[in-house]
Coordinates of C-alpha atoms in Angstrom, one line a residue:
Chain A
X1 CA 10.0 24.0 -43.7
X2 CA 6.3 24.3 -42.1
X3 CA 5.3 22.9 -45.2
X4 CA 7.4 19.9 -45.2
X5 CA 6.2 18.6 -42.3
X6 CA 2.7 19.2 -42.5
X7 CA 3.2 16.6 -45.8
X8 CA 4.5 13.8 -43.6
X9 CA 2.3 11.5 -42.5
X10 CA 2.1 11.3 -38.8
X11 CA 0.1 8.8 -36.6
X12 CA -0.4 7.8 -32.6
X13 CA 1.4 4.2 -32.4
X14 CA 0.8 1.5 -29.5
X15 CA 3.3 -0.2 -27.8
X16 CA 3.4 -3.0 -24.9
X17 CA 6.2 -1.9 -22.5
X18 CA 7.9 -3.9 -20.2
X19 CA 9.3 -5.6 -18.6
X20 CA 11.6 -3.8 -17.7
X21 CA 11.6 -3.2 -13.9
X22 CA 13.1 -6.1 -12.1
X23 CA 10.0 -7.0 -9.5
X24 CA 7.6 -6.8 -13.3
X25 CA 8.9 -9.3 -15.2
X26 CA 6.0 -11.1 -16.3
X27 CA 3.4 -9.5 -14.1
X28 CA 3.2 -5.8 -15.7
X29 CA 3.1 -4.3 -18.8
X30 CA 2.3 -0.9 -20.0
X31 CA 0.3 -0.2 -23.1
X32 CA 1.6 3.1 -23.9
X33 CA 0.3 5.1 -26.8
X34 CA 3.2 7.4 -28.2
X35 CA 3.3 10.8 -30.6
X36 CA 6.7 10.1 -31.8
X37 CA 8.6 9.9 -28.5
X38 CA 6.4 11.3 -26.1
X39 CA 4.1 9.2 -24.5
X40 CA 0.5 10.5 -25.0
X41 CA -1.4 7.7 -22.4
X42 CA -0.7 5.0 -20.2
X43 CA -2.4 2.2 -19.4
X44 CA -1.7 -0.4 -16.6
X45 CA -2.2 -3.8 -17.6
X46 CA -2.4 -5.5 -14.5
X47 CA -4.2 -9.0 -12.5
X48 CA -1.5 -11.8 -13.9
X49 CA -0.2 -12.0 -10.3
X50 CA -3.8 -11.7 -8.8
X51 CA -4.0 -14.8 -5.9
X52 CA -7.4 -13.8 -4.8
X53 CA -5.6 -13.6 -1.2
X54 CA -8.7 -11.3 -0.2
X55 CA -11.1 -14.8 -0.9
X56 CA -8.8 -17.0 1.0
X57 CA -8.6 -15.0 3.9
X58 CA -12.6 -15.8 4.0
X59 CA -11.4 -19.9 4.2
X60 CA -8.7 -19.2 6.8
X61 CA -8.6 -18.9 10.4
X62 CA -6.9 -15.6 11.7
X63 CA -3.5 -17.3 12.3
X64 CA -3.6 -19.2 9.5
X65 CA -3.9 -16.3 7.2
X66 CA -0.4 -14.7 8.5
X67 CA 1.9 -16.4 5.8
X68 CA -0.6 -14.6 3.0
X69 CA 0.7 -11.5 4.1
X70 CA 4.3 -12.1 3.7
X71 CA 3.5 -12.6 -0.5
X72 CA 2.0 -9.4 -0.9
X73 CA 5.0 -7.0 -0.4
X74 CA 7.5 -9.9 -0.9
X75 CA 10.4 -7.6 0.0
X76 CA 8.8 -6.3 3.2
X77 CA 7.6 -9.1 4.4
X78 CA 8.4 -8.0 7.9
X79 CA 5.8 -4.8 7.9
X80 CA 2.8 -6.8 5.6
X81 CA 3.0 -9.2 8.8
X82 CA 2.9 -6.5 11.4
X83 CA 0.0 -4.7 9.9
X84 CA -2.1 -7.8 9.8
X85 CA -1.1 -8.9 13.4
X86 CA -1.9 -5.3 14.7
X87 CA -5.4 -5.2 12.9
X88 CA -6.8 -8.3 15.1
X89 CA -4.8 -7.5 18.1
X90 CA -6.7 -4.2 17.6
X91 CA -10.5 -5.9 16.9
X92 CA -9.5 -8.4 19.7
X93 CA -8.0 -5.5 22.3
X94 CA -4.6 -7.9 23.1
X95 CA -1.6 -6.8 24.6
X96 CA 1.7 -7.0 23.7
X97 CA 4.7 -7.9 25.6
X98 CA 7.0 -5.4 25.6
X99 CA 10.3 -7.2 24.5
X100 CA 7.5 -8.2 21.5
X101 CA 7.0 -5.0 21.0
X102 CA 10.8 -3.3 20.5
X103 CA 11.1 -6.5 18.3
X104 CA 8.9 -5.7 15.9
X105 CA 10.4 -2.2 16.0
X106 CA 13.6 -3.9 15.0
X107 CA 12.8 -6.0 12.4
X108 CA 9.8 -3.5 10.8
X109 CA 12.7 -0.8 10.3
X110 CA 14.6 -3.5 8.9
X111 CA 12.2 -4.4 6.4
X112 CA 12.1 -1.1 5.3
X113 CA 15.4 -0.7 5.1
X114 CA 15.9 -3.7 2.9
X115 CA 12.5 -3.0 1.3
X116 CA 14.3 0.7 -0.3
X117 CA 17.7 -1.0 -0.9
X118 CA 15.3 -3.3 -3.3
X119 CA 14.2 0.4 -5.0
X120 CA 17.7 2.5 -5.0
X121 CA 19.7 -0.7 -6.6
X122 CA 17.1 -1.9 -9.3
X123 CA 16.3 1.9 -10.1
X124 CA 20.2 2.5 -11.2
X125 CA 19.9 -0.9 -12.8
X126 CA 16.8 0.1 -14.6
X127 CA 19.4 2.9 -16.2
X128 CA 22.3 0.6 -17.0
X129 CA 23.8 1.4 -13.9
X130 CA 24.9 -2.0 -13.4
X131 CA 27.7 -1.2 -11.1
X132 CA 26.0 0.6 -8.3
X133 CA 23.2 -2.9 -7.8
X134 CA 26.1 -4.4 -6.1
X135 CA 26.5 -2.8 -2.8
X136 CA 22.6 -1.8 -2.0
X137 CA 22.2 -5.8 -2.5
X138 CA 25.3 -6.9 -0.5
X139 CA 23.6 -4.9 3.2
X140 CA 20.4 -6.2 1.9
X141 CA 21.7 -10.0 2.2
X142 CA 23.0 -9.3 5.8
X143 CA 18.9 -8.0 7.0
X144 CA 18.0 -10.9 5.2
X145 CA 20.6 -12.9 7.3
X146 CA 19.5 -11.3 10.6
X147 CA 16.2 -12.5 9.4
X148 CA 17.2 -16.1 8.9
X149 CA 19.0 -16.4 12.2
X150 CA 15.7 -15.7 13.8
X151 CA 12.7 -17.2 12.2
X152 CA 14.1 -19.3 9.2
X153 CA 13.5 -17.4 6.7
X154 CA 14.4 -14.7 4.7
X155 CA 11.9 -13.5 2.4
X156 CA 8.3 -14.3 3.5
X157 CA 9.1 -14.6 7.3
X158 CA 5.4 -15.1 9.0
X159 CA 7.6 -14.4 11.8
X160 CA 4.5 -11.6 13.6
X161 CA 2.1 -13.4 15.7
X162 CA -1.2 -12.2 17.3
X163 CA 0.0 -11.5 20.4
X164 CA 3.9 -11.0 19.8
X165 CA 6.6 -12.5 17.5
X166 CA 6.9 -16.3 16.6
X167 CA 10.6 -16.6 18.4
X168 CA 13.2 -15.0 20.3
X169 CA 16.4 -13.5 18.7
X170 CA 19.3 -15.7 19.5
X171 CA 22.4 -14.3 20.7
X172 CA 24.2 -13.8 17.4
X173 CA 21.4 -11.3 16.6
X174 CA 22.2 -7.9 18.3
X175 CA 26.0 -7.8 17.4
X176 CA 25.3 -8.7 13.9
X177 CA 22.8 -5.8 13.6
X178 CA 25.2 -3.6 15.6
X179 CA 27.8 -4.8 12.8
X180 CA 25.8 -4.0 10.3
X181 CA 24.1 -0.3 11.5
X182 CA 27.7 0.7 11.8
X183 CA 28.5 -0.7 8.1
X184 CA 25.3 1.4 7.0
X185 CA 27.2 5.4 6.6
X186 CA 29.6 3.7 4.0
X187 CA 27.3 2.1 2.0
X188 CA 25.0 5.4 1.6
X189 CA 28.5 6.9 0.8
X190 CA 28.9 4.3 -1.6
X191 CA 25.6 4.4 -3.6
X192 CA 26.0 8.5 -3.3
X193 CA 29.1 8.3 -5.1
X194 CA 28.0 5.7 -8.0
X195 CA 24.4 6.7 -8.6
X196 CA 23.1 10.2 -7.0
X197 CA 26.3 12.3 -7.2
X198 CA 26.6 10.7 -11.1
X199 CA 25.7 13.4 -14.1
X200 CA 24.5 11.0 -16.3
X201 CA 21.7 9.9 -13.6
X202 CA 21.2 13.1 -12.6
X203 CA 20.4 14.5 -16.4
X204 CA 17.6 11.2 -16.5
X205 CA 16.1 12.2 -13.0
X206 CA 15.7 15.3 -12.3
X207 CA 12.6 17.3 -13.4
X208 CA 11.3 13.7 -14.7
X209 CA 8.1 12.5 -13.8
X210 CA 7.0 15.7 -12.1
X211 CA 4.2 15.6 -9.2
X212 CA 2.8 18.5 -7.3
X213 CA 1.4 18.1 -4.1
X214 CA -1.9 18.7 -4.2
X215 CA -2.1 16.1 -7.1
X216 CA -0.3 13.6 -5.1
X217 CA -2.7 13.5 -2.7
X218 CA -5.6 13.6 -5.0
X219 CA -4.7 10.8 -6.3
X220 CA -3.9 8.9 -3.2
X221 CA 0.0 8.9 -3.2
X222 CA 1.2 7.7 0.0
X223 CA 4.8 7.0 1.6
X224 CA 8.5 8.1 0.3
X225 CA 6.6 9.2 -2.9
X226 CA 3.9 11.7 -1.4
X227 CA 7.3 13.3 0.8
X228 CA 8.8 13.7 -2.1
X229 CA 6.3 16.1 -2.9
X230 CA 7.2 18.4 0.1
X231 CA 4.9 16.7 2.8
X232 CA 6.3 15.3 5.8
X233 CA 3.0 13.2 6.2
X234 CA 4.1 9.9 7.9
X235 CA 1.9 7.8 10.0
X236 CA 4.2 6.5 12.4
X237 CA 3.9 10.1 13.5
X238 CA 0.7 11.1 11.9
X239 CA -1.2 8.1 13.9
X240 CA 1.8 6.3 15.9
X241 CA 0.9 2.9 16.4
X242 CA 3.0 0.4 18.4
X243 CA 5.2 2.1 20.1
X244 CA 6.5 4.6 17.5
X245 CA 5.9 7.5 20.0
X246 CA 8.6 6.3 21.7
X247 CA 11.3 6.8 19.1
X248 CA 12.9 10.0 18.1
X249 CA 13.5 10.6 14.5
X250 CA 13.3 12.5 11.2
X251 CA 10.5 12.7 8.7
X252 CA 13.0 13.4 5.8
X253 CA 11.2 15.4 3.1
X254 CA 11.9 16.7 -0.4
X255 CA 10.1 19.4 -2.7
X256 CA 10.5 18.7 -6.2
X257 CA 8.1 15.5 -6.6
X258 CA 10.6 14.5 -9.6
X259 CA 12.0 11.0 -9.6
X260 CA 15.2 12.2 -8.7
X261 CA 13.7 13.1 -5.1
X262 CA 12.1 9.9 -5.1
X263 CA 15.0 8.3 -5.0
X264 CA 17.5 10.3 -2.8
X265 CA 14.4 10.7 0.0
X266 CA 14.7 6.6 0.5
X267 CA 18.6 7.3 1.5
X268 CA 17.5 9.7 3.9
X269 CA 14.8 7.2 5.2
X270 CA 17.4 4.4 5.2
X271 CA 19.2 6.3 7.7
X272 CA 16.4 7.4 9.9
X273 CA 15.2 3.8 10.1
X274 CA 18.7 2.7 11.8
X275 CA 18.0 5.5 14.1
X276 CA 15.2 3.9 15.2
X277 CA 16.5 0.6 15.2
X278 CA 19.8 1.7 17.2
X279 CA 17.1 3.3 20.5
X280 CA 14.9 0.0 20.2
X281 CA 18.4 -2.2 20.7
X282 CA 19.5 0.4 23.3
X283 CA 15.8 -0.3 25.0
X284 CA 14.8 -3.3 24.8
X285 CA 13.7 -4.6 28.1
X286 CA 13.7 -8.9 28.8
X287 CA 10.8 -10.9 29.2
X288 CA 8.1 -13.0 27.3
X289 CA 7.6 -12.5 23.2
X290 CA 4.1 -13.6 23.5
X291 CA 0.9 -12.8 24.8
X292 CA -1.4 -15.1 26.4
X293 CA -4.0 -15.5 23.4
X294 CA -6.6 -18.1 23.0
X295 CA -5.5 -20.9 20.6
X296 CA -8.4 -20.2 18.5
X297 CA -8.3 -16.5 17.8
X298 CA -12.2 -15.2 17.8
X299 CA -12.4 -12.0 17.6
X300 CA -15.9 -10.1 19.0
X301 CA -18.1 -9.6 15.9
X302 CA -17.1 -6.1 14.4
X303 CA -15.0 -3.8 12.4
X304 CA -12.0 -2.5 12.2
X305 CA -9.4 -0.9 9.7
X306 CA -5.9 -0.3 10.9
X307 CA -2.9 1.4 8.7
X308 CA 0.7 1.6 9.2
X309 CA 3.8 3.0 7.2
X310 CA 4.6 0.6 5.0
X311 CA 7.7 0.7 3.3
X312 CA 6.4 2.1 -0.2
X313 CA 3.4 4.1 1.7
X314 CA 0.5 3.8 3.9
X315 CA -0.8 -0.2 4.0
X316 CA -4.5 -0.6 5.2
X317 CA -6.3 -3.9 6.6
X318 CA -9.9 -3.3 6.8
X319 CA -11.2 -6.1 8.7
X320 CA -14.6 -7.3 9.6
X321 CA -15.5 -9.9 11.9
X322 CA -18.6 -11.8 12.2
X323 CA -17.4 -13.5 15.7
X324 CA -16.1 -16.7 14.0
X325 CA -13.0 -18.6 13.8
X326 CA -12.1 -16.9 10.1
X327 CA -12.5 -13.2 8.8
X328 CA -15.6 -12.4 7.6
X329 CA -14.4 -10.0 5.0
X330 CA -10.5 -9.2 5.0
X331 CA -9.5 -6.0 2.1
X332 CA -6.0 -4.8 2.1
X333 CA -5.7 -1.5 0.8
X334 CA -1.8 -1.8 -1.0
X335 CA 0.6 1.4 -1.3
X336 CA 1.6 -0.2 -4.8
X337 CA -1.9 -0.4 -6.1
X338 CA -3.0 3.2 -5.6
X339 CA 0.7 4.4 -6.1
X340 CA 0.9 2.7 -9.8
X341 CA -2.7 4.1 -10.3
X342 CA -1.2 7.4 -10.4
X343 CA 1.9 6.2 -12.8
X344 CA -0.4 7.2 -16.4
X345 CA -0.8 10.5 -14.8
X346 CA 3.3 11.4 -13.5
X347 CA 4.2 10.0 -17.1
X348 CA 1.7 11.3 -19.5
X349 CA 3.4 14.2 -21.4
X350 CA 7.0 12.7 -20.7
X351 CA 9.1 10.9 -23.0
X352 CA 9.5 7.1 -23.7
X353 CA 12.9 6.4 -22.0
X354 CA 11.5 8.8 -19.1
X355 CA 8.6 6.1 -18.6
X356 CA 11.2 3.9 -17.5
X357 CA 12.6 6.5 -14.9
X358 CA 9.1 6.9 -13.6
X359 CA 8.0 3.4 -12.9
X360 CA 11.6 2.5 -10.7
X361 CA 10.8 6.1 -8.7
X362 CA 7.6 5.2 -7.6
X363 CA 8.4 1.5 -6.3
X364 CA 6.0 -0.7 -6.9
X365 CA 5.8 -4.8 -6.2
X366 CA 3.4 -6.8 -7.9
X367 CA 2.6 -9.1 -5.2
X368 CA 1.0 -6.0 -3.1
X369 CA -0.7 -4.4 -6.6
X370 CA -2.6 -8.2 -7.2
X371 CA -3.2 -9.9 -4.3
Chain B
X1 CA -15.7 14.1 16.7
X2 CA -19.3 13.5 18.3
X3 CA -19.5 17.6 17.2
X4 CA -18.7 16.7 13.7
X5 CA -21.2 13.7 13.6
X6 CA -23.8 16.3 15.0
X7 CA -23.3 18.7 12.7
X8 CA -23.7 16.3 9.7
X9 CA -26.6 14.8 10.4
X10 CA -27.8 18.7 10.4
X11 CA -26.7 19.1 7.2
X12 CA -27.6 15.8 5.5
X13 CA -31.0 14.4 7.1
X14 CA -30.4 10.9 6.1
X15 CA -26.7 10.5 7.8
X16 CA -26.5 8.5 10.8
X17 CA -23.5 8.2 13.0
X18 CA -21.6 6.4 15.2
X19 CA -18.2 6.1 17.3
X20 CA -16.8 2.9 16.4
X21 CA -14.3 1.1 18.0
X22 CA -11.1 2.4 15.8
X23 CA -12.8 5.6 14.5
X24 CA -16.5 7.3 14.0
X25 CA -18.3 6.1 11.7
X26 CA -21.4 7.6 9.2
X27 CA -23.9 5.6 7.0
X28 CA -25.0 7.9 4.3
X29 CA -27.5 7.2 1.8
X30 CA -26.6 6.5 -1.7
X31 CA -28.3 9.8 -3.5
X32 CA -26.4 11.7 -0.6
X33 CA -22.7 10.1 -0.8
X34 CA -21.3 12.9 -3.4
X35 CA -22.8 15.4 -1.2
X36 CA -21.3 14.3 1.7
X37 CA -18.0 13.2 0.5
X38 CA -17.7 16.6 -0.5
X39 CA -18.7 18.5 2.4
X40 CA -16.0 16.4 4.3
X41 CA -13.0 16.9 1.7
X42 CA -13.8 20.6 0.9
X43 CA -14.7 22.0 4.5
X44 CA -13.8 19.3 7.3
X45 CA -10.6 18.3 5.9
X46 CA -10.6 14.9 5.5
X47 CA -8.9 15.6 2.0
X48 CA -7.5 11.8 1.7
X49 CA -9.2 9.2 0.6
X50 CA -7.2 6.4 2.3
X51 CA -9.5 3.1 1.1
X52 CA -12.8 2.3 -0.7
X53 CA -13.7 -1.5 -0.8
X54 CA -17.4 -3.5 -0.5
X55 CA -18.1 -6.3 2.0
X56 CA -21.3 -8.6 1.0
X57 CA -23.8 -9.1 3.7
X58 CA -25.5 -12.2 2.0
X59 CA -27.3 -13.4 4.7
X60 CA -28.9 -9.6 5.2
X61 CA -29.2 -9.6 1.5
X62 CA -27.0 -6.1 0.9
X63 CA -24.0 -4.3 0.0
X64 CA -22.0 -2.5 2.1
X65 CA -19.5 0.1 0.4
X66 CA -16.7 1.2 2.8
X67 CA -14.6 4.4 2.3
X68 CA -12.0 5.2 4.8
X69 CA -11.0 9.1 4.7
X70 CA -7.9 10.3 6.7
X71 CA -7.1 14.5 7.5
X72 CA -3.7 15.1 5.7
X73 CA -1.7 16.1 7.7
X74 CA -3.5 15.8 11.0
X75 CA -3.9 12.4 11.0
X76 CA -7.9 11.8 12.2
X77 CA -9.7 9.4 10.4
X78 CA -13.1 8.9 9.5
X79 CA -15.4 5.9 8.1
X80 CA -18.7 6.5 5.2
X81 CA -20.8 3.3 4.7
X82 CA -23.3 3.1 1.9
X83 CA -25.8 0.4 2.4
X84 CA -27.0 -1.1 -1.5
X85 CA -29.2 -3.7 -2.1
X86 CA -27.1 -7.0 -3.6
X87 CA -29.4 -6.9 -6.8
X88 CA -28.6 -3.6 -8.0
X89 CA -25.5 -2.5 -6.2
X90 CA -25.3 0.8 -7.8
X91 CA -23.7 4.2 -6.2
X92 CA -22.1 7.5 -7.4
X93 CA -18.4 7.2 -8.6
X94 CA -15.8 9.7 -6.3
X95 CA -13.3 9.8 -9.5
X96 CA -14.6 13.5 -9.7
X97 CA -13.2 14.1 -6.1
X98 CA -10.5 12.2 -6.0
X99 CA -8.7 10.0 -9.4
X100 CA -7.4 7.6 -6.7
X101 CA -11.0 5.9 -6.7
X102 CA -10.8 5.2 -10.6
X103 CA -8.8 1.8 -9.7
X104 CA -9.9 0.9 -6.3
X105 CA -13.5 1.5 -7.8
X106 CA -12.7 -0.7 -10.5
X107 CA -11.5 -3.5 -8.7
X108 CA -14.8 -2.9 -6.2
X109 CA -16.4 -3.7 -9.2
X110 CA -14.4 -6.2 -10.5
X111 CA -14.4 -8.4 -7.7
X112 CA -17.7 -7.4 -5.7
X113 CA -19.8 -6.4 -8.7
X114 CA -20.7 -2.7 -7.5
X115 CA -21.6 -0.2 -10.6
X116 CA -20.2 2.8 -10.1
X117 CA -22.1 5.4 -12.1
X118 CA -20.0 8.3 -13.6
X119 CA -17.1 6.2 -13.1
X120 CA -15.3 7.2 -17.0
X121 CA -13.3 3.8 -17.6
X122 CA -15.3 1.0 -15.3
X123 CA -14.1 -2.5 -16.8
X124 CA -12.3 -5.2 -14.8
X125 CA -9.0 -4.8 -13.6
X126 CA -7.6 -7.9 -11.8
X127 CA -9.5 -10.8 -13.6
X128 CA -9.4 -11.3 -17.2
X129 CA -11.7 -9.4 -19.3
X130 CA -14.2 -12.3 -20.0
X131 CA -14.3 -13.5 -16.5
X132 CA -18.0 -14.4 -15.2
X133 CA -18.9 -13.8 -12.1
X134 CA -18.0 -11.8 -9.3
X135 CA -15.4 -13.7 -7.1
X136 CA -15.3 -11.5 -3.7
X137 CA -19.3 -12.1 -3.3
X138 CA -19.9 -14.9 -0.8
X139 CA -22.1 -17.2 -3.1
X140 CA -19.3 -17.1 -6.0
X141 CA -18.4 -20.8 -6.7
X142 CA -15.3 -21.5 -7.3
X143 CA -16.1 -23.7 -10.7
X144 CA -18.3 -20.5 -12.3
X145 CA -15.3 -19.4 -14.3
X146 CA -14.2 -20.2 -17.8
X147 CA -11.4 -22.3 -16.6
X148 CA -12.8 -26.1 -14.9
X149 CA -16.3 -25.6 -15.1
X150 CA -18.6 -28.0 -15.3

C-alpha cells in the first residue's frame, strides 16, 4: 500500500477563496495554498475597499470627519462614532451632558448588539444554515428602527457629536426599546435552538480554528475573539471610559478559543449589553444633549490616542493635533485589521471547508480592515 | 509611572520620557527600540501591542513611529516614539515580539514609506502592488499615481 502512494504524483495547488462571507463579497479573497484538503498557508488579499479615510481626515475639519467613521464598521456605526467623538473631547478636555452621556450608553450597546446579530446569523448562513438568518436579522431591523426614529438613519448614523449626540430621542424611543429588551430572551432561545444546540453545527465548530491564549495576544487579538480564549479582558472595565463604571455587568468568557466559542460568547455578550442598556434607561436623568463647544472645533496642539470596546474588539483613534481647524494626522487602529491578520495563523493546518468556519468566527468587516 | 520612566532611562541611556496628556510617553532611539520593546513586554508587562502607525513631520523634516502598548489584563498603557529622518525612514521590525506588527507594519510602510528591517514579508498591503508613492506622507500628490496622472 506504502508503495502505491509514494507512486502517485502529489503537488501543493493554489486556490482564490471567496467570497464567501456575506460582508466580503468583492472586497476579500484568500489565496489559500492546499495539500489535498488541508490548507498549508493563507494569505489575505486585501486594499479593494481601501478609501484612504486616514488622508481625508487630513482635508477635514473635526466635525466634518464624523460621517467617515460610520463607513468603517458599517454595522456598528454607533461605537466607530463614539470613539472618534471621545478622542477630541479627550485632546480638547469637553464635558459631556449627562443625558448625552447615558445616550450614548444606549445606543453604543445597541450597536453592538446589532453589530453580533450581523456575526451569529451570517455565521449559520455561512454553513447552509439558511433558516436560523431569519430571526437574528428580524431584532436587528427593530435597533435599526430605534436608530431611524432618532437620527434618520439606520446604518451610518453620524448621530455622536463633540460635545454630545446630534438629537434627542423622541417619545416613541424608550417603549420601543423596552419592547424590544423584553423580546430579546426568545430570540437567544431561538437562535439556541436552530444553530448552537444543532449537531450538525456543532460537529463544524467545535475544536475548529483553535487559538490559545497566549497566541491570541501575541498576535493582537482583541474583543469577543481574545475572550474566547479564556480572558475576561474588556476595556470598558479594563480602562472604563464614559461612564461604563457606572454599569454593573458580566465579562462573559469562554476557554476553548475554537470557533464554536466564538460564536456562543456573542450570545452571552448580546445579553449583557441589554443589561447595560435596561440601568442606562432606568437612569437617565433630563437635560441638555449638548455641550457648549466652539463652532469651529480647535483642539490645543497635541496628542492623544483613545480606545474603546468596539463591537469585534478594541478600536483605537490615535490623534494628533497641530492646533488647527483639521487633524493633523488621524490613524485608526481597526479590531478587523489585526483580528484577520491573525486568520492565516487560526487556519493554517485546518481543512478547506474549516477555512470557511474560521473567517465567520472571527467577524470581520471590510470597511474597518481598508479604510 | 514616573518610577517606571526612571528606571528606563537607567537602563537605556538614550530614552527620554514624558507624562502626556492621555498616558506617559518614551522616545527611544532607533538602535535601542528592540531593546526596549523587550524589556517592556518581558519584565514590565506591557505584553500587548495595542497600535503601531507613523505620523510625517514634514515641516521638521522627520518621521515619527508611534507604538501604543497596553498591560493585559491590567489595563495601563504606555506610548514608544522613534524619531527617523524622512529620507531614510528605516527602524527594527517587532514581528519577532509580536506577529501582530507584520500587517500594521506593512501598511506603515505601505502608506508612510517606513522600511522595516527584519520584517519577513514587507510588500504593500492596501494599495495595489505597482502603486508609486507613498500616500499618508504630506507632500503625496494626489495625481502621482498610475491612475490620472499627468
Amino acid at each position: 500500500m506504502a508503495a502505491v502512494e509514494k507512486d502517485l504524483m502529489t503537488q501543493e495547488i493554489e486556490i482564490n477563496m471567496g467570497p464567501q462571507h456575506p460582508s466580503t463579497h468583492g472586497v476579500y479573497r484568500a489565496l489559500l495554498t492546499l495539500d489535498g484538503e488541508k490548507v498549508v498557508k493563507v494569505e489575505n488579499i486585501i486594499g479593494y475597499l481601501h478609501r484612504g479615510i486616514e488622508k481625508l481626515a487630513e482635508d477635514r475639519t473635526y466635525t466634518q470627519f464624523i460621517p467617515y467613521t460610520d463607513r468603517l464598521d458599517y454595522l456598528a456605526g454607533m461605537l466607530n462614532n463614539l470613539g472618534y467623538v471621545q478622542t477630541v473631547e479627550k485632546l480638547m478636555g469637553v464635558e459631556v451632558p449627562e443625558r448625552a452621556e447615558y445616550l450614548r450608553i444606549i445606543m453604543a450597546e445597541l450597536s453592538r448588539i446589532a453589530s453580533h446579530l450581523i456575526m451569529i446569523a451570517s455565521m449559520a448562513l455561512d454553513l447552509s444554515g439558511w433558516t436560523a438568518w431569519f430571526p437574528p436579522f428580524r431584532e436587528r431591523e427593530r435597533i435599526l428602527d430605534l436608530f431611524e426614529m432618532t437620527c434618520g438613519s439606520r446604518l451610518t448614523v453620524s448621530y455622536m457629536r463633540i460635545g454630545g449626540v446630534a438629537a434627542d430621542i423622541p417619545p416613541a424611543f424608550l417603549p420601543n426599546l423596552e419592547a424590544f429588551l423584553n423580546d430579546l430572551p426568545q430570540m437567544i432561545d431561538e437562535v439556541n435552538g436552530l444553530i448552537t444546540g444543532n449537531e450538525i453545527f456543532q460537529a463544524r465548530c467545535r475544536g475548529v480554528g483553535k487559538i490559545d491564549l497566549e497566541t491570541a495576544l501575541a498576535y493582537g487579538i482583541t474583543g469577543p475573539n481574545l475572550r474566547a480564549c479564556g480572558l475576561p479582558f474588556d476595556l470598558r472595565k479594563a480602562r472604563p471610559y464614559g461612564i461604563y463604571d457606572r454599569f454593573e455587568f458580566d465579562i462573559p468568557v469562554l476557554n476553548n478559543g475554537d470557533s464554536y466559542d466564538r460564536f456562543v460568547i456573542r450570545l452571552l455578550e448580546i445579553e449583557q449589553s441589554a443589561r447595560i442598556i435596561r440601568q442606562a434607561m432606568a437612569g437617565l436623568p433630563d437635560g441638555p444633549v449638548m455641550a457648549k463647544v466652539p463652532r469651529v472645533i480647535k483642539p490645543p496642539k497635541g496628542e492623544v490616542y483613545h480606545q474603546i470596546e468596539g463591537a469585534k474588539g478594541i478600536l483605537g483613534y490615535y490623534l494628533v493635533s497641530d492646533g488647527g481647524n483639521k487633524p493633523y494626522r488621524l490613524h485608526i487602529h481597526s479590531p478587523s485589521f489585526v483580528n484577520l491578520g491573525a486568520l492565516p495563523k487560526i487556519s493554517e493546518g485546518g481543512n478547506i471547508q474549516d477555512f470557511v468556519v474560521n473567517i465567520a468566527s472571527i467577524d470581520i468587516v471590510l470597511g474597518e480592515v481598508d479604510r | 509611572m514616573n518610577k517606571l520612566i526612571e528606571e528606563l532611562k537607567g537602563l537605556f541611556p538614550g530614552v527620554q520620557g514624558e507624562e502626556g496628556i492621555d498616558m506617559p510617553t518614551l522616545v527611544v532611539p532607533a538602535d535601542q527600540l528592540l531593546a526596549l520593546m523587550e524589556e517592556l513586554k518581558q519584565r514590565r508587562g506591557f505584553n500587548f501591542l495595542s497600535d503601531l502607525t507613523a505620523v510625517d513631520f514634514k515641516a521638521e523634516d522627520r518621521i515619527e513611529m508611534v507604538y501604543h502598548l497596553l498591560a493585559v489584563p491590567g489595563g495601563e498603557a504606555l506610548r514608544v516614539k522613534v524619531n527617523l529622518s524622512r529620507h531614510e525612514a528605516e527602524v527594527p521590525s517587532l514581528t519577532s515580539l509580536w506577529p501582530a506588527a507584520d500587517v500594521q507594519e506593512r501598511e506603515a510602510y505601505d502608506l508612510m514609506g517606513v522600511v522595516f528591517k527584519g520584517h519577513p514579508n514587507l510588500k504593500r498591503i492596501l494599495c495595489p502592488d505597482d502603486f508609486e508613492g507613498h500616500p499618508l506622507r504630506k507632500d503625496f500628490k494626489l495625481n502621482s499615481g498610475k491612475e490620472g496622472g499627468e
